[in-house]
Amino acid sequence: RETSAGRNDETFDPLDARFVRFAIHDSNRHPTLGLIEPCVDEFEIFTAEEKPRNVALASLGAKVTASGSRASDLHRLEHINDGRYGNSRSWMSDEAGRGWVLFELPEKVRIGKIVWGRDREGKFADRLPTAYTLEAGPALEAMTRVVFIPPLRPAVSPRQTTDRFEPVVARRVRFSISSCTSLAPCLDELEVFTAGSEPRNIALVSAGTKASASGTLPVAPIHRLEHINDGLYGNSRSWISHEEGRGWIELEFAQSQNIDRVVWSRDREGKFTDRLPVDYRIEIRDDSGAWHIVASSLDRRKYVPDDKPPAQLITAGLKPDEATLAGQLLAEKKTVEAEIASLAAGQMVFAGSFSKPEVTHLLSRGDPEQPRETVLPAVLSALGSLELPAEAPEQARRVALASWIASADNPLTARVMVNRIWQGHFGIGLVDTASDFGRNGSLPSHPELLDWLAREFIHAGWSIKRLHRTILLSSTFRQSNRIDRRALALDADNRLLWRFPARRLEAETIRDSMLAVSGRLSLKMGGPGFDMFKSRGGLNGFPPVESFSGEGLRRMIYSHKVRMERESVFGAFDCPDAGQSTPLRRQSTTPIQALNLLNSRFTIDQAAAFAARVESETGPDAPVAGRIRRAYRLGFGRDPEPDEIREAADVVVEHGLQTLCRALFNSNEFLFVP
């Protein structure tokens, strides 16, 4: 029977129930979107009394759960039993064409009718459940099916259509066509299979089966009756009826057979879709001579050319044990597909294919048109003695170079690495020309220390973590940054490290620290970066993003770099523009830095978030002094001094906590490594 978008009354023999399940197996198609999520505006369960009562209402204590919900302001699970009708107070499943809701009543009650609707106001008819099962019972383990509307089978297909039915003994099978898509109907093959674990096609003429028909188109030699069961597919080996839109084929077996399936097609090769039968019935004749219909097109969807409905498993109509097995297999299939997807989504790399290296020549005066003697693959003789034969493949050359670079016998790599890490902690390396250790570079300030750290780095298995620990636990790193006038007179640049060199944080660290203190920093790792600009060039130029959310709250290392274009706020803090390699960032102090950090939308947003975090963590009744202490602990990692509390309290009372948070972001204590 057909369901209504308005009101559907389901009446059944009364039974005691505390649980009611409405399982949707299918829904109607949206005219443009196809199969989408079904929707129900209200579900009512009525008692089997002289004056029936709706006991499904949430106000009466009924609880409802669902397979899933696509939630919005209009569609929520709690709307399904709130006593109000219409699309604006409805529940929507989160799965196309299916879903379920389960009601648990406060107590067991005798029920006899269920009423539900898609949109009781009659404005919407899409998302309508068309196939479903209603079950009720006193416990989940004792449910009784009270209503079952089976789903329609898929539409017929020009390439292959299968009709299954309960096994039946038959001597003859008739395929009768009452309409087709165009002209006279056409079939390239009609197959009938025996029931059992080893099915056989007994329709073949080679098996002794005889074919007859209502009539055959007489003028086309490729369309003959004997083609209907010759085991060959395609339009060139097919049968066409002599009558437009109608016709029948009958197969008579050599003896009675136990059959359960008929398979037919218009053109198994997929070249033709015209003349396709769409209205038909399949009948069998038993030994008594009586004809019985075993399948027809009445329970199929309407055929729509080029329609590709999503593949889905429909268990409705199966026996309980078959449905259970199908569900288990489907769950196993999803698990395997998820494992395959996780394996396929591995770390992506840019890679290339290896080819045989070309011969390299010494060029006269650098002219590629004047090649001279052959040059073997090797490192510079001033740096080592590594040399490979000319026929060495590309892979061997790369491995040899990498092994030489990371060799314990090659001190240059370790010295450069150690110097870079030292530079990261102290602002300047032991060799202040970090990218030049040659004659044009500077001499190390502490050559013995550089060599010792390089040896320790190699002996520790090139462990960067251990090198960091060694530097950070040293007395040099842990010393005060106070100035000694005598030392200042002797070493104004602090190259001998007589005090810790105070310096401003890098641009990225300032931004990340502001996000961390405000509580908005996203620690998500990997994946695509985020944009600092609304667009990249073109007519719009590079308009900056002012307010960030979502991916834009990740660490700045994940921001997309735009060459020759500085970020609007933190570009002023000597953040390289990615236009060229920068071995050491310069440290400058400009008015633009102060203006950006005080007035930018980013600072204002983070100050507001910082203040909200402080208020949330201290509670609504916290005193001003308590909030100031929390702000200092988050921003500076220390408690404020009494005079700082007094000065900050005046600011908070007059201008609000957000202003104090903004001032903390702009303080030297926040911006500088002490």
PDB file of N, CA, C and O in Angstrom, residues 284-322:
ATOM      1  N   ILE A 284       4.672 -19.703 -13.847  1.00  0.00           N
ATOM      2  CA  ILE A 284       5.144 -21.080 -14.024  1.00  0.00           C
ATOM      3  C   ILE A 284       3.922 -22.004 -14.132  1.00  0.00           C
ATOM      4  O   ILE A 284       2.841 -21.711 -13.598  1.00  0.00           O
ATOM      5  N   ARG A 285       4.148 -23.096 -14.822  1.00  0.00           N
ATOM      6  CA  ARG A 285       3.087 -24.109 -14.950  1.00  0.00           C
ATOM      7  C   ARG A 285       3.609 -25.412 -14.372  1.00  0.00           C
ATOM      8  O   ARG A 285       4.672 -25.892 -14.774  1.00  0.00           O
ATOM      9  N   ASP A 286       2.872 -25.931 -13.398  1.00  0.00           N
ATOM     10  CA  ASP A 286       3.311 -27.165 -12.762  1.00  0.00           C
ATOM     11  C   ASP A 286       2.767 -28.384 -13.499  1.00  0.00           C
ATOM     12  O   ASP A 286       2.134 -28.266 -14.553  1.00  0.00           O
ATOM     13  N   ASP A 287       2.998 -29.566 -12.939  1.00  0.00           N
ATOM     14  CA  ASP A 287       2.584 -30.806 -13.602  1.00  0.00           C
ATOM     15  C   ASP A 287       1.073 -30.942 -13.696  1.00  0.00           C
ATOM     16  O   ASP A 287       0.551 -31.683 -14.551  1.00  0.00           O
ATOM     17  N   SER A 288       0.329 -30.212 -12.843  1.00  0.00           N
ATOM     18  CA  SER A 288      -1.134 -30.292 -12.900  1.00  0.00           C
ATOM     19  C   SER A 288      -1.713 -29.453 -14.023  1.00  0.00           C
ATOM     20  O   SER A 288      -2.912 -29.534 -14.301  1.00  0.00           O
ATOM     21  N   GLY A 289      -0.873 -28.612 -14.635  1.00  0.00           N
ATOM     22  CA  GLY A 289      -1.346 -27.777 -15.730  1.00  0.00           C
ATOM     23  C   GLY A 289      -1.791 -26.397 -15.301  1.00  0.00           C
ATOM     24  O   GLY A 289      -2.196 -25.588 -16.147  1.00  0.00           O
ATOM     25  N   ALA A 290      -1.705 -26.067 -14.000  1.00  0.00           N
ATOM     26  CA  ALA A 290      -2.136 -24.756 -13.505  1.00  0.00           C
ATOM     27  C   ALA A 290      -0.996 -23.747 -13.621  1.00  0.00           C
ATOM     28  O   ALA A 290       0.174 -24.085 -13.429  1.00  0.00           O
ATOM     29  N   TRP A 291      -1.350 -22.492 -13.949  1.00  0.00           N
ATOM     30  CA  TRP A 291      -0.368 -21.415 -14.052  1.00  0.00           C
ATOM     31  C   TRP A 291      -0.386 -20.576 -12.771  1.00  0.00           C
ATOM     32  O   TRP A 291      -1.442 -20.277 -12.216  1.00  0.00           O
ATOM     33  N   HIS A 292       0.819 -20.182 -12.299  1.00  0.00           N
ATOM     34  CA  HIS A 292       0.953 -19.380 -11.080  1.00  0.00           C
ATOM     35  C   HIS A 292       1.954 -18.248 -11.338  1.00  0.00           C
ATOM     36  O   HIS A 292       3.013 -18.475 -11.919  1.00  0.00           O
ATOM     37  N   ILE A 293       1.622 -17.047 -10.892  1.00  0.00           N
ATOM     38  CA  ILE A 293       2.559 -15.915 -10.996  1.00  0.00           C
ATOM     39  C   ILE A 293       3.573 -16.010  -9.856  1.00  0.00           C
ATOM     40  O   ILE A 293       3.200 -16.088  -8.684  1.00  0.00           O
ATOM     41  N   VAL A 294       4.847 -16.001 -10.189  1.00  0.00           N
ATOM     42  CA  VAL A 294       5.910 -16.080  -9.176  1.00  0.00           C
ATOM     43  C   VAL A 294       6.676 -14.762  -9.040  1.00  0.00           C
ATOM     44  O   VAL A 294       7.363 -14.541  -8.039  1.00  0.00           O
ATOM     45  N   ALA A 295       6.585 -13.873 -10.032  1.00  0.00           N
ATOM     46  CA  ALA A 295       7.271 -12.581  -9.972  1.00  0.00           C
ATOM     47  C   ALA A 295       6.645 -11.639 -10.982  1.00  0.00           C
ATOM     48  O   ALA A 295       6.055 -12.083 -11.983  1.00  0.00           O
ATOM     49  N   SER A 296       6.786 -10.334 -10.729  1.00  0.00           N
ATOM     50  CA  SER A 296       6.268  -9.342 -11.666  1.00  0.00           C
ATOM     51  C   SER A 296       6.956  -8.014 -11.411  1.00  0.00           C
ATOM     52  O   SER A 296       7.748  -7.857 -10.474  1.00  0.00           O
ATOM     53  N   SER A 297       6.618  -7.027 -12.224  1.00  0.00           N
ATOM     54  CA  SER A 297       7.200  -5.684 -12.080  1.00  0.00           C
ATOM     55  C   SER A 297       6.428  -4.819 -11.105  1.00  0.00           C
ATOM     56  O   SER A 297       6.827  -3.678 -10.851  1.00  0.00           O
ATOM     57  N   LEU A 298       5.349  -5.345 -10.516  1.00  0.00           N
ATOM     58  CA  LEU A 298       4.525  -4.525  -9.635  1.00  0.00           C
ATOM     59  C   LEU A 298       5.274  -4.080  -8.385  1.00  0.00           C
ATOM     60  O   LEU A 298       4.958  -3.038  -7.814  1.00  0.00           O
ATOM     61  N   ASP A 299       6.238  -4.879  -7.932  1.00  0.00           N
ATOM     62  CA  ASP A 299       6.978  -4.505  -6.724  1.00  0.00           C
ATOM     63  C   ASP A 299       8.351  -3.925  -7.058  1.00  0.00           C
ATOM     64  O   ASP A 299       9.250  -3.934  -6.223  1.00  0.00           O
ATOM     65  N   ARG A 300       8.526  -3.425  -8.270  1.00  0.00           N
ATOM     66  CA  ARG A 300       9.782  -2.774  -8.665  1.00  0.00           C
ATOM     67  C   ARG A 300       9.578  -1.264  -8.765  1.00  0.00           C
ATOM     68  O   ARG A 300       8.467  -0.781  -8.989  1.00  0.00           O
ATOM     69  N   ARG A 301      10.700  -0.538  -8.613  1.00  0.00           N
ATOM     70  CA  ARG A 301      10.656   0.898  -8.835  1.00  0.00           C
ATOM     71  C   ARG A 301      10.427   1.198 -10.313  1.00  0.00           C
ATOM     72  O   ARG A 301      10.739   0.382 -11.180  1.00  0.00           O
ATOM     73  N   LYS A 302       9.924   2.385 -10.551  1.00  0.00           N
ATOM     74  CA  LYS A 302       9.712   2.811 -11.922  1.00  0.00           C
ATOM     75  C   LYS A 302      11.059   2.992 -12.617  1.00  0.00           C
ATOM     76  O   LYS A 302      11.994   3.548 -12.047  1.00  0.00           O
ATOM     77  N   TYR A 303      11.151   2.515 -13.836  1.00  0.00           N
ATOM     78  CA  TYR A 303      12.403   2.640 -14.585  1.00  0.00           C
ATOM     79  C   TYR A 303      12.605   4.083 -15.041  1.00  0.00           C
ATOM     80  O   TYR A 303      11.711   4.687 -15.646  1.00  0.00           O
ATOM     81  N   VAL A 304      13.781   4.644 -14.718  1.00  0.00           N
ATOM     82  CA  VAL A 304      14.166   5.984 -15.156  1.00  0.00           C
ATOM     83  C   VAL A 304      15.519   5.867 -15.836  1.00  0.00           C
ATOM     84  O   VAL A 304      16.490   5.417 -15.209  1.00  0.00           O
ATOM     85  N   PRO A 305      15.622   6.204 -17.125  1.00  0.00           N
ATOM     86  CA  PRO A 305      16.919   6.089 -17.823  1.00  0.00           C
ATOM     87  C   PRO A 305      18.018   6.860 -17.104  1.00  0.00           C
ATOM     88  O   PRO A 305      17.793   7.964 -16.594  1.00  0.00           O
ATOM     89  N   ASP A 306      19.200   6.271 -17.053  1.00  0.00           N
ATOM     90  CA  ASP A 306      20.406   6.881 -16.463  1.00  0.00           C
ATOM     91  C   ASP A 306      20.294   7.113 -14.960  1.00  0.00           C
ATOM     92  O   ASP A 306      21.158   7.771 -14.371  1.00  0.00           O
ATOM     93  N   ASP A 307      19.238   6.603 -14.325  1.00  0.00           N
ATOM     94  CA  ASP A 307      19.128   6.747 -12.880  1.00  0.00           C
ATOM     95  C   ASP A 307      20.053   5.738 -12.207  1.00  0.00           C
ATOM     96  O   ASP A 307      20.047   4.554 -12.544  1.00  0.00           O
ATOM     97  N   LYS A 308      20.875   6.222 -11.262  1.00  0.00           N
ATOM     98  CA  LYS A 308      21.804   5.350 -10.549  1.00  0.00           C
ATOM     99  C   LYS A 308      21.577   5.503  -9.050  1.00  0.00           C
ATOM    100  O   LYS A 308      22.264   6.263  -8.373  1.00  0.00           O
ATOM    101  N   PRO A 309      20.566   4.816  -8.499  1.00  0.00           N
ATOM    102  CA  PRO A 309      20.322   4.913  -7.060  1.00  0.00           C
ATOM    103  C   PRO A 309      21.481   4.331  -6.277  1.00  0.00           C
ATOM    104  O   PRO A 309      22.175   3.438  -6.745  1.00  0.00           O
ATOM    105  N   PRO A 310      21.743   4.876  -5.080  1.00  0.00           N
ATOM    106  CA  PRO A 310      22.862   4.367  -4.286  1.00  0.00           C
ATOM    107  C   PRO A 310      22.662   2.916  -3.897  1.00  0.00           C
ATOM    108  O   PRO A 310      21.547   2.476  -3.605  1.00  0.00           O
ATOM    109  N   ALA A 311      23.750   2.167  -3.934  1.00  0.00           N
ATOM    110  CA  ALA A 311      23.676   0.761  -3.556  1.00  0.00           C
ATOM    111  C   ALA A 311      23.434   0.650  -2.059  1.00  0.00           C
ATOM    112  O   ALA A 311      24.084   1.308  -1.261  1.00  0.00           O
ATOM    113  N   GLN A 312      22.463  -0.157  -1.665  1.00  0.00           N
ATOM    114  CA  GLN A 312      22.186  -0.349  -0.260  1.00  0.00           C
ATOM    115  C   GLN A 312      21.632  -1.744  -0.038  1.00  0.00           C
ATOM    116  O   GLN A 312      20.986  -2.321  -0.916  1.00  0.00           O
ATOM    117  N   LEU A 313      21.903  -2.286   1.133  1.00  0.00           N
ATOM    118  CA  LEU A 313      21.428  -3.611   1.485  1.00  0.00           C
ATOM    119  C   LEU A 313      20.071  -3.482   2.149  1.00  0.00           C
ATOM    120  O   LEU A 313      19.909  -2.762   3.129  1.00  0.00           O
ATOM    121  N   ILE A 314      19.074  -4.165   1.603  1.00  0.00           N
ATOM    122  CA  ILE A 314      17.729  -4.151   2.160  1.00  0.00           C
ATOM    123  C   ILE A 314      17.461  -5.530   2.745  1.00  0.00           C
ATOM    124  O   ILE A 314      17.390  -6.526   2.017  1.00  0.00           O
ATOM    125  N   THR A 315      17.332  -5.608   4.063  1.00  0.00           N
ATOM    126  CA  THR A 315      17.106  -6.890   4.729  1.00  0.00           C
ATOM    127  C   THR A 315      15.631  -7.153   4.983  1.00  0.00           C
ATOM    128  O   THR A 315      15.265  -8.259   5.384  1.00  0.00           O
ATOM    129  N   ALA A 316      14.795  -6.129   4.780  1.00  0.00           N
ATOM    130  CA  ALA A 316      13.365  -6.334   4.985  1.00  0.00           C
ATOM    131  C   ALA A 316      12.850  -7.399   4.022  1.00  0.00           C
ATOM    132  O   ALA A 316      13.166  -7.399   2.838  1.00  0.00           O
ATOM    133  N   GLY A 317      12.041  -8.321   4.554  1.00  0.00           N
ATOM    134  CA  GLY A 317      11.510  -9.389   3.718  1.00  0.00           C
ATOM    135  C   GLY A 317      12.296 -10.678   3.829  1.00  0.00           C
ATOM    136  O   GLY A 317      11.810 -11.737   3.434  1.00  0.00           O
ATOM    137  N   LEU A 318      13.522 -10.618   4.347  1.00  0.00           N
ATOM    138  CA  LEU A 318      14.312 -11.827   4.545  1.00  0.00           C
ATOM    139  C   LEU A 318      13.831 -12.562   5.791  1.00  0.00           C
ATOM    140  O   LEU A 318      13.217 -11.980   6.688  1.00  0.00           O
ATOM    141  N   LYS A 319      14.150 -13.820   5.873  1.00  0.00           N
ATOM    142  CA  LYS A 319      13.876 -14.572   7.083  1.00  0.00           C
ATOM    143  C   LYS A 319      14.759 -14.038   8.202  1.00  0.00           C
ATOM    144  O   LYS A 319      15.828 -13.482   7.947  1.00  0.00           O
ATOM    145  N   PRO A 320      14.329 -14.195   9.473  1.00  0.00           N
ATOM    146  CA  PRO A 320      15.120 -13.633  10.583  1.00  0.00           C
ATOM    147  C   PRO A 320      16.576 -14.058  10.575  1.00  0.00           C
ATOM    148  O   PRO A 320      17.474 -13.233  10.782  1.00  0.00           O
ATOM    149  N   ASP A 321      16.842 -15.364  10.343  1.00  0.00           N
ATOM    150  CA  ASP A 321      18.233 -15.810  10.340  1.00  0.00           C
ATOM    151  C   ASP A 321      19.002 -15.253   9.148  1.00  0.00           C
ATOM    152  O   ASP A 321      20.192 -14.927   9.248  1.00  0.00           O
ATOM    153  N   GLU A 322      18.312 -15.080   8.003  1.00  0.00           N
ATOM    154  CA  GLU A 322      18.962 -14.503   6.830  1.00  0.00           C
ATOM    155  C   GLU A 322      19.268 -13.024   7.057  1.00  0.00           C
ATOM    156  O   GLU A 322      20.334 -12.531   6.671  1.00  0.00           O
TER     157      GLU A 322
END
